């Protein structure tokens, strides 16, 4: 058996007061590589050991703030640019809803980063061994004793360290040796053991995730969210006698926001009785322009002159600047949009009532652009 | 501990007279201004009086809560200055006096006291079993009675302990605290609902009591922290209070700044998300006209500034910074109450004038005068407490 390599010396104390005094004396001595071990945090130890404030808070601060800003940017990009979805009628950029997420991300990343920094920088992970492990000294200080261990540097005398520990009142002063394995330990993440562990971890986590999301969710009883007591469109119903899941509205009612159109087949009466409910505002005109450009301009052209690119390939769409159309009332144009006319189909499904009136407003504006009234000048 | 044979060094000294004079000055100016205010604008003064009342009950009740909390958790580090909080809580004794003008003007400020309004208002009609003058009177008398009884009992026991050194009194006070704490939660919640939430009788927020509690805790702790550091620097407290104690006070302040932010935001987030008109109008009121600028300013001074001022470890131990931040937090708590109360008086925009200043001065003056007066009669340190020695030896 070859000779063991000496790590250092350890000594035990009985009370927290003694260990505080001993820590003070050790801090004042020439030994720098020492540590104090107690079974629980002893108040006043930091100042007794003259420890400088830890630098870990800076890791927490930097990582926390950058994770928060990163998340802020990420959510901003998702909700306003990449995939804007209206949730609960809120604007895309709804900051209050993000604050809990930002808070969680900040706390989570800061704490994980702090723990990782601690175990990697200070404990030199993946090294998980230390000469003090598995010694009687460690057994004592994790139960009911207090202890100091001093690591011996090359230029320090063993006997002096031993004498020093005894001089500050330690008993059971004993030498701590490296295991051969520990002494020759190469601190690298590329150990096969560590890599295997990592691989197993990756396979387990991803397998479990796949299983949970793709299989487990479809098994009884975890499929309760998928199997709900409701009908989707076109489905058979077991509740109603006629087995239709889709129902007609109750007689005498209309759905919310729906305004029935009572002039079907009577465009002239509509023209005489209907008035445009929308005021002439910039907002309404802009809405009308957008809808006109989408739905009307393919045939009537962007300026309503009937000169779209379909001209000649199709029964020619009429210009909307004709005297006939100019003399129509708003309601008459509205009835054409609602019911269609000749080859023009109804646009009631594409444009709701307000949008149709907005288009009427915009058509009026287009007409005025070519046939301005004197008052417009 | 090796130093445990030492006796506790406490020599009773009088608080420097400048303290009392300063308090009397503030009190005098504040009293004159607020009396003038009541003569010229009674309604506005009554609203300000609500702020004053809630501020003083914040400090008094919060201090009593801290004392009770110390007993119930058996905390050691705070024993050397528990007496400061006990003395601070004596402001509870004069609270009924402060509440009286508000009560007399309740018809001016509480919408729900008008029978003809309640008769045609379905919501108020439903709430009338709770919001009616008889029950309101019974409730506020109950609050004051509970607070004053527990203040008298607990401070008396602590005072008697100074001479008898009887550890049984600590046990007794622990039991009293166990009774007081649930009552504290109920009375604090309902008193905040009665005095402040019912100013907008339609509005409701189930977290309102917790919100007021977070401010209460901050105000009491800030007032206590300032006094503890100031008295300690003058050498009026027991020897041995050091930066470890300061750090604990600072950390609590910092923690409750966060707690306040958390609760204030929780209240906002839920109302914002649900978007129910009955609830949102309270926040909309505070987001209209010049109130919007005030609200933004308020978030910054109440959360952002104290958060960064107390974030680092050394800043929680620095007596200068702690004293400054304590004063700061006392003022932002007044601002908090102002933000809750005043938009109900003047929804059109932010108002701040000599009336508001008068009532704030009166509040600070009352606090100092009452503290000075009660401190004359007792030791500033609970020298009979069996945990005192360990409290002084407290290290981080």
XYZ file of C-alpha atoms in Angstrom:
773
model
C 0.000 0.000 0.000
C 1.452 3.270 -1.108
C 1.839 6.272 1.115
C -1.219 8.506 1.506
C -1.095 12.187 0.678
C -1.831 14.510 3.549
C -4.726 16.942 3.106
C -4.666 18.706 6.434
C -5.585 18.598 10.091
C -8.894 18.802 11.841
C -9.899 19.477 15.417
C -13.163 19.366 17.348
C -14.873 21.742 19.769
C -17.853 21.259 22.031
C -19.812 24.508 22.103
C -20.713 27.267 19.659
C -18.938 29.849 21.826
C -15.680 27.895 21.627
C -15.922 27.522 17.879
C -16.543 31.261 17.453
C -13.443 32.049 19.520
C -11.414 29.437 17.631
C -12.599 30.770 14.283
C -11.524 34.278 15.306
C -8.066 33.032 16.291
C -7.677 31.022 13.089
C -8.727 34.000 11.011
C -6.008 36.041 12.709
C -3.374 33.335 12.160
C -1.300 32.832 9.021
C -3.439 29.950 7.790
C -5.741 30.956 4.973
C -7.055 27.644 3.693
C -9.208 26.627 6.602
C -12.869 25.935 7.075
C -15.269 25.783 9.992
C -17.853 23.014 10.204
C -20.938 23.236 12.377
C -24.064 21.082 12.536
C -26.254 24.184 12.053
C -25.621 27.831 11.056
C -23.986 29.548 14.017
C -24.874 33.239 14.305
C -21.868 35.519 14.113
C -19.685 33.042 12.218
C -19.237 35.218 9.135
C -17.724 38.083 11.061
C -15.654 35.734 13.267
C -14.111 34.159 10.162
C -13.704 37.631 8.615
C -15.401 36.380 5.468
C -15.847 38.852 2.687
C -19.400 39.193 1.381
C -20.126 36.462 -1.110
C -19.953 37.318 -4.784
C -22.848 35.023 -5.628
C -25.453 37.827 -5.337
C -23.903 39.433 -8.412
C -24.564 36.241 -10.370
C -28.166 36.369 -9.202
C -28.467 40.054 -10.102
C -26.926 39.801 -13.572
C -28.651 36.572 -14.591
C -31.964 37.666 -13.078
C -32.000 40.992 -14.880
C -30.864 39.576 -18.210
C -33.409 36.748 -18.029
C -36.102 39.282 -17.231
C -35.174 41.525 -20.130
C -34.836 38.540 -22.455
C -38.259 37.280 -21.461
C -39.722 40.744 -21.887
C -38.376 40.945 -25.426
C -39.463 37.397 -26.187
C -43.033 37.965 -25.016
C -43.173 41.271 -26.821
C -42.095 39.592 -30.039
C -44.527 36.684 -29.661
C -47.610 38.657 -28.728
C -47.210 41.624 -31.022
C -45.256 40.360 -34.013
C -44.955 36.633 -34.383
C -48.361 35.363 -33.358
C -50.655 38.137 -32.182
C -53.797 36.687 -30.614
C -56.409 38.704 -28.781
C -56.859 37.271 -25.302
C -59.809 38.427 -23.222
C -60.214 41.594 -25.254
C -56.866 42.934 -24.058
C -54.400 44.729 -26.304
C -51.551 42.683 -27.783
C -49.088 44.577 -25.641
C -50.681 43.911 -22.270
C -47.912 44.483 -19.812
C -49.786 43.696 -16.546
C -50.356 40.141 -17.744
C -46.632 39.696 -18.263
C -45.490 40.855 -14.856
C -46.168 37.501 -13.114
C -44.292 35.726 -15.913
C -41.390 38.170 -15.686
C -41.304 37.755 -11.935
C -41.271 33.958 -12.133
C -38.633 33.874 -14.856
C -36.426 36.312 -12.951
C -36.640 34.382 -9.711
C -36.266 30.972 -11.321
C -33.301 31.833 -13.513
C -31.557 33.815 -10.790
C -31.868 31.011 -8.268
C -30.859 28.282 -10.701
C -27.900 30.365 -11.875
C -26.832 30.996 -8.284
C -26.971 27.326 -7.390
C -25.152 26.334 -10.570
C -22.489 28.997 -10.030
C -22.037 27.773 -6.486
C -21.650 24.110 -7.324
C -19.556 24.683 -10.436
C -17.300 27.542 -9.337
C -16.944 26.822 -5.630
C -17.513 23.075 -5.431
C -15.893 22.354 -8.801
C -18.748 20.187 -10.059
C -18.769 17.452 -11.371
C -16.251 16.712 -8.662
C -18.385 15.333 -5.853
C -15.671 14.126 -3.506
C -13.565 15.783 -0.875
C -10.995 14.336 1.532
C -13.131 15.406 4.481
C -15.973 13.193 3.348
C -16.377 9.891 5.095
C -14.106 10.782 7.972
C -14.841 10.564 11.682
C -14.382 14.312 11.798
C -17.235 14.845 9.335
C -19.414 12.397 11.230
C -18.851 14.344 14.429
C -19.483 17.822 13.011
C -22.656 16.766 11.236
C -24.050 15.397 14.500
C -23.301 17.472 17.588
C -19.722 18.785 17.454
C -18.087 21.857 15.995
C -14.855 21.623 14.095
C -12.094 23.422 12.233
C -10.107 21.903 9.392
C -6.908 23.468 8.088
C -5.602 22.474 4.689
C -1.825 22.230 4.572
C -0.011 24.045 1.810
C 3.365 22.878 0.508
C 5.322 25.440 2.472
C 3.627 24.761 5.787
C 4.844 22.552 8.541
C 2.559 19.699 9.602
C 3.606 19.802 13.220
C 3.066 23.534 13.457
C -0.517 23.177 12.202
C -1.154 20.408 14.683
C 0.288 22.473 17.510
C -1.731 25.492 16.457
C -4.995 23.560 16.504
C -4.197 22.255 19.976
C -3.235 25.745 21.123
C -6.660 27.144 20.269
C -8.320 24.444 22.331
C -9.243 21.770 19.818
C -9.324 18.150 20.878
C -9.160 15.009 18.766
C -6.730 16.743 16.414
C -6.285 14.303 13.568
C -4.773 14.146 10.131
C -6.962 13.967 7.033
C -5.619 12.137 3.987
C -6.581 12.149 0.366
C -7.939 8.953 -1.093
C -5.721 7.873 -3.937
C -8.667 8.125 -6.213
C -9.463 11.624 -5.051
C -5.878 12.796 -5.248
C -5.551 11.775 -8.860
C -9.020 12.986 -9.745
C -9.164 14.818 -13.045
C -11.675 17.597 -12.891
C -13.369 17.398 -16.245
C -16.921 17.219 -17.422
C -15.937 14.699 -20.092
C -15.791 11.720 -17.743
C -17.696 8.735 -19.109
C -19.599 8.405 -15.832
C -20.854 11.955 -15.960
C -21.676 11.787 -19.652
C -23.616 8.556 -19.162
C -25.579 10.131 -16.364
C -26.310 13.130 -18.556
C -27.415 10.884 -21.406
C -29.718 8.861 -19.164
C -31.146 12.105 -17.793
C -31.804 13.480 -21.266
C -33.469 10.276 -22.454
C -35.611 9.978 -19.343
C -36.761 13.566 -19.337
C -37.530 13.743 -23.035
C -39.156 10.300 -23.023
C -41.308 11.208 -20.068
C -42.273 14.494 -21.688
C -43.179 12.756 -24.947
C -45.155 10.096 -23.128
C -47.028 12.652 -21.015
C -47.984 14.946 -23.845
C -48.685 12.391 -26.570
C -49.894 9.250 -24.819
C -50.879 9.887 -21.238
C -53.218 12.735 -22.138
C -55.323 10.328 -24.233
C -55.640 7.664 -21.559
C -58.412 7.293 -19.015
C -58.605 9.128 -16.608
C -56.214 11.826 -17.862
C -58.295 12.571 -20.943
C -60.976 14.355 -18.964
C -60.132 17.650 -20.593
C -60.421 16.228 -24.083
C -63.648 14.368 -23.466
C -66.132 17.036 -22.543
C -69.899 17.048 -22.384
C -70.327 19.470 -25.223
C -71.051 19.294 -28.922
C -68.945 20.664 -31.690
C -70.563 21.844 -34.972
C -72.133 19.178 -37.212
C -72.026 16.619 -34.431
C -74.822 14.297 -33.446
C -76.512 15.158 -30.194
C -77.812 12.614 -27.728
C -79.553 15.312 -25.728
C -82.111 16.689 -28.168
C -84.865 14.530 -29.596
C -84.083 15.487 -33.198
C -80.402 14.642 -32.594
C -79.153 17.918 -34.067
C -76.333 19.456 -32.055
C -76.665 22.764 -33.913
C -79.809 24.601 -32.876
C -81.912 27.287 -34.490
C -82.430 30.458 -32.517
C -85.531 30.529 -30.349
C -88.473 32.083 -32.221
C -88.630 35.832 -31.841
C -84.970 36.252 -30.850
C -81.892 37.415 -32.694
C -78.277 36.740 -31.857
C -76.248 39.397 -30.129
C -75.003 42.138 -32.435
C -77.148 40.912 -35.317
C -79.415 43.491 -36.981
C -82.044 41.843 -39.214
C -82.372 43.277 -42.705
C -86.026 43.729 -43.539
C -85.795 45.031 -47.136
C -84.908 41.755 -48.859
C -85.917 42.088 -52.531
C -86.956 45.704 -52.071
C -83.907 47.822 -52.980
C -85.950 50.933 -53.758
C -87.791 50.925 -50.461
C -84.428 50.369 -48.741
C -83.032 53.324 -50.650
C -85.906 55.505 -49.560
C -85.986 54.492 -45.923
C -82.429 53.601 -44.851
C -80.055 56.288 -43.636
C -76.340 55.857 -43.069
C -75.917 55.549 -39.272
C -72.168 56.214 -39.384
C -70.841 59.734 -38.973
C -68.254 60.897 -41.507
C -65.104 60.448 -39.495
C -61.573 59.634 -40.464
C -61.840 56.303 -38.664
C -64.963 55.243 -40.580
C -63.527 56.362 -43.904
C -60.347 54.415 -43.259
C -62.359 51.306 -42.381
C -64.367 51.820 -45.596
C -61.185 52.155 -47.652
C -59.700 48.979 -46.245
C -62.855 46.981 -46.919
C -63.419 48.575 -50.334
C -59.870 47.787 -51.402
C -60.290 44.167 -50.304
C -63.768 43.327 -51.542
C -64.836 45.909 -54.146
C -61.698 46.972 -55.948
C -61.073 43.606 -57.709
C -64.013 44.434 -60.004
C -64.776 48.144 -59.599
C -61.156 49.249 -59.426
C -59.342 51.188 -56.737
C -60.947 54.452 -57.834
C -64.388 52.973 -58.633
C -64.009 53.637 -62.343
C -64.765 50.043 -63.284
C -61.275 49.716 -64.684
C -59.877 46.818 -62.694
C -57.704 44.187 -64.319
C -60.814 42.001 -64.753
C -62.011 44.487 -67.377
C -62.615 42.587 -70.567
C -62.378 39.119 -69.085
C -65.700 39.312 -67.379
C -68.950 41.177 -67.844
C -67.506 44.636 -67.442
C -68.142 45.998 -63.928
C -69.772 49.396 -64.018
C -68.133 52.598 -62.939
C -69.532 53.936 -59.690
C -69.149 57.493 -60.956
C -72.174 57.246 -63.229
C -75.007 59.702 -62.701
C -77.249 56.793 -61.778
C -75.085 55.638 -58.882
C -74.313 59.181 -57.805
C -78.012 59.907 -57.547
C -78.692 56.779 -55.520
C -79.259 57.276 -51.842
C -76.865 55.698 -49.328
C -79.515 53.145 -48.470
C -79.820 52.070 -52.123
C -76.072 51.381 -52.353
C -76.273 49.581 -49.012
C -78.991 47.304 -50.379
C -76.748 46.371 -53.333
C -73.899 45.512 -50.970
C -76.265 43.499 -48.798
C -78.182 41.607 -51.473
C -76.048 41.828 -54.570
C -77.249 42.900 -58.019
C -77.058 41.183 -61.419
C -73.772 39.219 -61.382
C -72.580 40.901 -58.199
C -73.124 38.623 -55.202
C -74.186 39.606 -51.713
C -71.365 40.763 -49.468
C -73.365 40.389 -46.260
C -71.242 37.450 -45.175
C -67.921 39.182 -45.772
C -68.833 42.591 -44.422
C -70.877 43.203 -41.315
C -73.435 45.975 -41.156
C -71.063 48.669 -39.960
C -68.426 47.752 -42.505
C -70.964 47.940 -45.348
C -71.999 51.404 -44.236
C -68.333 52.384 -43.995
C -67.832 51.176 -47.580
C -70.814 53.293 -48.637
C -69.124 56.292 -47.011
C -65.913 55.554 -48.871
C -67.735 55.188 -52.210
C -69.289 58.603 -51.597
C -65.813 60.001 -50.976
C -64.554 58.445 -54.240
C -67.481 59.928 -56.146
C -66.827 63.363 -54.698
C -63.195 63.114 -55.804
C -64.234 63.199 -59.456
C -67.450 65.167 -59.163
C -66.822 67.611 -56.405
C -69.547 69.904 -55.242
C -68.903 73.584 -55.289
C -68.905 73.625 -51.523
C -65.954 71.257 -51.505
C -63.679 73.769 -53.205
C -21.718 33.004 25.601
C -18.497 34.133 27.144
C -19.873 37.626 27.657
C -23.076 36.400 29.267
C -21.843 37.131 32.817
C -21.858 40.825 32.016
C -24.819 42.699 33.351
C -27.069 44.592 30.963
C -25.865 48.140 30.704
C -28.885 50.356 30.682
C -28.948 53.783 32.249
C -32.216 55.516 31.924
C -31.874 58.877 30.241
C -34.414 61.420 29.136
C -35.092 61.872 25.444
C -33.453 65.149 24.307
C -36.026 67.953 24.776
C -35.570 69.049 21.143
C -37.540 65.952 20.133
C -40.584 66.913 22.142
C -40.310 70.568 21.111
C -40.114 69.616 17.452
C -43.164 67.399 17.896
C -45.071 70.118 19.715
C -44.217 72.551 16.933
C -45.522 70.210 14.246
C -48.550 69.430 16.359
C -49.305 73.111 16.951
C -49.028 74.117 13.286
C -50.964 71.023 12.220
C -53.732 71.621 14.742
C -54.176 75.262 13.754
C -54.193 74.423 10.050
C -56.630 71.545 10.425
C -59.022 73.545 12.581
C -58.931 76.318 9.961
C -59.449 73.637 7.335
C -62.540 72.351 9.054
C -63.909 75.878 9.226
C -63.328 76.569 5.532
C -63.763 73.231 3.742
C -65.338 70.648 6.044
C -65.791 67.893 3.437
C -62.253 68.046 2.154
C -61.008 68.169 5.740
C -63.025 65.087 6.629
C -61.372 63.194 3.774
C -57.991 64.351 5.039
C -59.007 63.344 8.506
C -59.598 59.806 7.214
C -56.009 59.791 5.943
C -54.791 61.077 9.302
C -56.820 58.479 11.191
C -55.665 55.610 9.017
C -52.049 56.785 9.201
C -52.055 56.920 12.972
C -53.830 53.584 13.264
C -51.260 52.174 10.812
C -48.411 53.168 13.084
C -50.136 52.346 16.353
C -51.744 49.113 15.319
C -48.744 48.007 13.280
C -46.511 48.532 16.318
C -48.830 46.531 18.531
C -48.846 43.836 15.848
C -45.029 43.773 15.828
C -44.990 43.411 19.600
C -47.527 40.583 19.462
C -45.627 38.964 16.612
C -42.437 39.037 18.652
C -44.137 37.272 21.542
C -45.903 34.696 19.443
C -42.868 33.603 17.433
C -40.585 33.908 20.468
C -38.183 36.100 18.546
C -35.028 37.118 20.335
C -33.293 39.701 18.180
C -35.993 42.330 18.620
C -36.273 42.243 22.423
C -33.758 45.104 22.990
C -36.070 47.535 21.221
C -39.505 46.008 21.661
C -40.314 48.784 24.117
C -40.007 51.361 21.330
C -42.863 49.661 19.494
C -44.845 49.381 22.713
C -44.510 53.126 23.241
C -45.359 53.818 19.601
C -48.549 51.802 19.922
C -49.792 54.142 22.656
C -51.016 56.384 19.841
C -53.940 53.943 19.742
C -55.213 55.573 22.924
C -56.008 58.856 21.211
C -57.361 57.347 17.987
C -61.014 57.753 19.037
C -60.365 61.509 19.333
C -59.001 61.572 15.795
C -61.905 59.482 14.541
C -64.540 61.711 16.112
C -64.501 64.510 13.469
C -64.715 61.909 10.686
C -67.623 60.258 12.416
C -69.410 63.582 12.808
C -68.859 64.347 9.127
C -69.673 60.857 7.931
C -72.743 62.165 6.148
C -70.486 64.352 3.998
C -68.061 61.670 2.915
C -69.904 58.362 3.064
C -72.274 58.040 0.168
C -74.087 55.106 1.785
C -75.296 57.155 4.761
C -77.851 58.918 2.543
C -81.115 57.022 2.898
C -82.604 58.507 -0.290
C -79.566 57.377 -2.326
C -79.641 53.871 -0.885
C -83.373 53.596 -1.619
C -82.858 53.854 -5.377
C -79.502 52.091 -5.582
C -79.810 48.330 -5.892
C -76.155 47.646 -4.985
C -76.227 49.847 -1.897
C -79.564 48.338 -0.914
C -77.990 44.894 -0.954
C -75.039 46.147 1.088
C -77.138 48.030 3.617
C -77.250 45.217 6.215
C -73.535 45.895 6.655
C -73.240 49.527 5.631
C -75.632 51.287 7.957
C -74.973 53.885 10.595
C -75.934 51.753 13.604
C -73.741 48.802 12.731
C -70.962 51.160 11.623
C -70.959 52.834 15.035
C -70.949 49.509 16.848
C -68.082 48.298 14.727
C -65.802 51.275 15.180
C -66.392 51.270 18.926
C -65.505 47.569 18.948
C -62.285 48.185 17.013
C -61.107 50.920 19.339
C -62.075 48.910 22.393
C -60.169 45.819 21.231
C -57.072 47.778 20.258
C -56.939 49.836 23.420
C -57.600 46.874 25.731
C -54.838 44.802 24.197
C -52.463 47.761 24.112
C -53.048 48.425 27.810
C -52.786 44.772 28.851
C -49.641 43.975 26.913
C -47.736 47.147 27.726
C -48.747 46.888 31.370
C -47.401 43.348 31.635
C -44.195 44.364 29.922
C -43.809 47.354 32.221
C -44.397 45.319 35.359
C -41.742 42.896 34.150
C -39.153 45.700 34.291
C -39.186 45.540 38.077
C -40.328 41.998 38.841
C -38.284 40.274 36.080
C -40.973 37.604 36.132
C -40.684 35.280 33.110
C -44.323 34.289 33.612
C -45.347 37.679 32.266
C -43.691 36.812 28.945
C -45.785 33.647 28.853
C -48.888 35.652 29.691
C -48.178 38.169 26.942
C -47.605 35.311 24.493
C -51.079 34.039 25.300
C -52.518 37.522 24.941
C -50.802 37.807 21.559
C -52.339 34.542 20.452
C -55.758 36.010 21.212
C -54.889 39.395 19.770
C -53.516 38.316 16.386
C -56.745 36.856 14.920
C -58.641 39.842 16.305
C -56.007 42.104 14.765
C -56.553 40.547 11.344
C -60.325 40.972 11.575
C -60.363 44.475 13.042
C -57.674 45.759 10.677
C -59.449 44.341 7.639
C -62.885 45.574 8.581
C -61.705 48.953 9.824
C -59.942 49.556 6.507
C -63.110 48.517 4.711
C -65.231 50.794 6.873
C -63.068 53.897 6.748
C -61.577 53.721 3.261
C -63.220 51.151 1.000
C -66.721 52.371 1.877
C -65.807 55.831 0.575
C -66.579 54.225 -2.780
C -69.464 52.125 -1.562
C -70.008 50.361 -4.889
C -66.453 49.200 -5.198
C -65.066 46.121 -3.546
C -61.755 44.332 -3.461
C -61.301 41.249 -1.345
C -57.579 41.901 -0.941
C -58.102 45.424 0.377
C -57.481 44.499 4.012
C -54.217 42.789 3.122
C -53.223 45.801 1.064
C -53.801 48.105 4.004
C -51.966 45.654 6.269
C -48.863 45.753 4.079
C -48.795 49.543 4.435
C -49.525 49.310 8.150
C -46.608 47.017 8.720
C -44.304 49.263 6.696
C -45.356 52.456 8.457
C -45.005 50.993 11.938
C -41.699 49.335 11.130
C -40.331 52.491 9.510
C -41.350 54.684 12.440
C -39.841 52.154 14.834
C -36.648 51.760 12.818
C -36.069 55.496 12.726
C -36.637 55.880 16.443
C -34.527 52.844 17.336
C -31.547 54.044 15.337
C -31.904 57.623 16.505
C -32.317 56.664 20.176
C -29.460 54.193 19.922
C -27.166 56.821 18.433
C -28.069 59.132 21.309
C -27.193 56.290 23.678
C -30.697 56.057 25.103
C -31.138 52.351 24.448
C -29.286 49.437 25.940
C -25.628 49.046 24.938
C -24.906 46.461 22.301
C -27.463 47.206 19.599
C -25.367 46.986 16.467
C -25.475 46.533 12.766
C -26.770 42.967 13.032
C -29.958 44.381 14.563
C -30.061 47.171 11.996
C -29.692 44.626 9.239
C -32.678 42.656 10.497
C -34.812 45.797 10.630
C -33.618 46.809 7.168
C -34.277 43.355 5.773
C -37.819 43.425 7.161
C -38.365 46.855 5.617
C -37.060 45.597 2.302
C -39.155 42.444 2.531
C -42.322 44.378 3.210
C -41.625 46.878 0.443
C -41.752 43.817 -1.800
C -44.798 42.491 -0.016
C -46.547 45.788 -0.574
C -45.648 45.711 -4.269
C -46.827 42.136 -4.531
C -50.187 42.841 -2.891
C -50.737 46.133 -4.709
C -50.030 44.456 -8.016
C -52.193 41.429 -7.172
C -55.110 43.739 -6.478
C -54.547 45.521 -9.761
C -53.925 42.425 -11.881
C -57.096 40.582 -10.911
C -59.276 43.626 -11.446
C -57.541 44.392 -14.731
C -57.947 40.813 -15.955
C -61.574 40.341 -14.968
C -62.423 43.759 -16.404
C -65.740 44.091 -14.564
C -66.996 47.685 -14.631
C -67.980 47.618 -10.936
C -64.371 46.936 -10.008
C -62.388 48.704 -12.688
C -63.851 52.142 -12.127
C -61.856 52.545 -8.922
C -58.610 52.157 -10.837
C -59.902 54.193 -13.773
C -60.560 57.041 -11.349
C -56.897 56.890 -10.417
C -55.826 56.772 -14.040
C -57.678 59.827 -15.290
C -56.417 63.341 -15.715
C -53.617 64.367 -13.424
C -54.270 61.373 -11.153
C -52.491 59.273 -13.764
C -49.237 61.157 -13.258
C -49.693 60.900 -9.532
C -50.247 57.128 -9.766
C -47.089 56.632 -11.815
C -45.125 58.841 -9.441
C -46.607 56.897 -6.538
C -45.471 53.507 -7.890
C -41.957 54.859 -8.341
C -41.621 56.398 -4.884
C -43.402 53.598 -3.058
C -41.778 50.639 -4.748
C -38.933 51.345 -7.169
C -36.926 53.812 -5.069
C -37.050 51.921 -1.734
C -36.461 48.646 -3.548
C -33.162 49.757 -5.023
C -32.207 51.835 -1.999
C -32.424 48.786 0.266
C -31.443 46.056 -2.186
C -27.800 45.522 -1.294
C -26.644 44.011 1.986
C -24.529 46.971 3.192
C -27.371 49.404 2.593
C -29.546 47.500 5.066
C -26.918 48.029 7.789
C -26.109 51.651 7.067
C -27.795 53.690 9.841
C -27.872 56.852 7.743
C -29.549 55.166 4.808
C -31.954 53.294 7.077
C -32.986 56.496 8.859
C -33.524 58.250 5.557
C -35.498 55.359 4.087
C -37.615 55.082 7.246
C -38.695 58.698 6.902
C -39.217 58.096 3.203
C -41.428 55.072 3.862
C -43.490 56.946 6.450
C -44.173 59.626 3.863
C -44.954 57.196 1.055
C -47.378 55.425 3.354
C -49.189 58.730 3.847
C -49.081 59.072 0.069
C -50.540 55.587 -0.228
C -53.494 56.522 1.972
C -53.832 59.780 0.050
C -53.951 57.782 -3.184
C -56.688 55.553 -1.777
C -58.814 58.313 -0.266
C -58.476 61.557 -2.201
C -59.589 60.508 -5.728
C -62.984 59.850 -4.154
C -63.121 63.469 -3.031
C -61.879 64.986 -6.243
C -62.087 62.597 -9.229
C -61.236 65.412 -11.656
C -57.603 65.699 -10.773
C -54.830 65.746 -8.306
C -55.219 68.252 -5.479
C -52.718 69.138 -2.820
C -52.842 72.260 -0.691
C -52.386 73.692 2.758
C -55.209 71.518 4.091
C -53.355 68.322 3.169
C -50.097 69.692 4.567
C -51.855 70.679 7.781
C -53.209 67.199 8.363
C -49.892 65.523 7.557
C -48.099 67.824 10.018
C -50.766 67.083 12.592
C -50.263 63.343 12.092
C -46.486 63.512 12.523
C -46.874 65.910 15.435
C -49.337 63.657 17.244
C -47.030 60.703 16.719
C -43.998 62.495 18.176
C -45.856 64.157 21.038
C -47.549 60.933 22.095
C -44.284 59.023 21.843
C -42.427 61.636 23.840
C -45.127 61.783 26.489
C -45.439 58.006 26.906
C -41.675 57.489 26.816
C -41.281 59.736 29.870
C -43.123 57.242 32.028
C -41.301 54.035 31.137
C -37.874 52.603 30.481
C -36.960 52.674 26.812
C -35.780 49.078 27.059
C -37.675 46.087 28.429
C -34.958 45.411 30.997
C -36.902 42.648 32.729
C -37.352 40.501 29.653
C -35.698 37.092 30.071
C -34.684 37.098 26.404
C -33.041 40.527 26.499
C -29.489 39.316 27.027
C -29.713 36.889 24.145
C -31.306 39.604 22.061
C -28.381 41.924 22.618
C -25.944 39.145 21.762
C -27.767 38.507 18.498
C -25.410 38.123 15.550
C -26.200 37.441 11.960
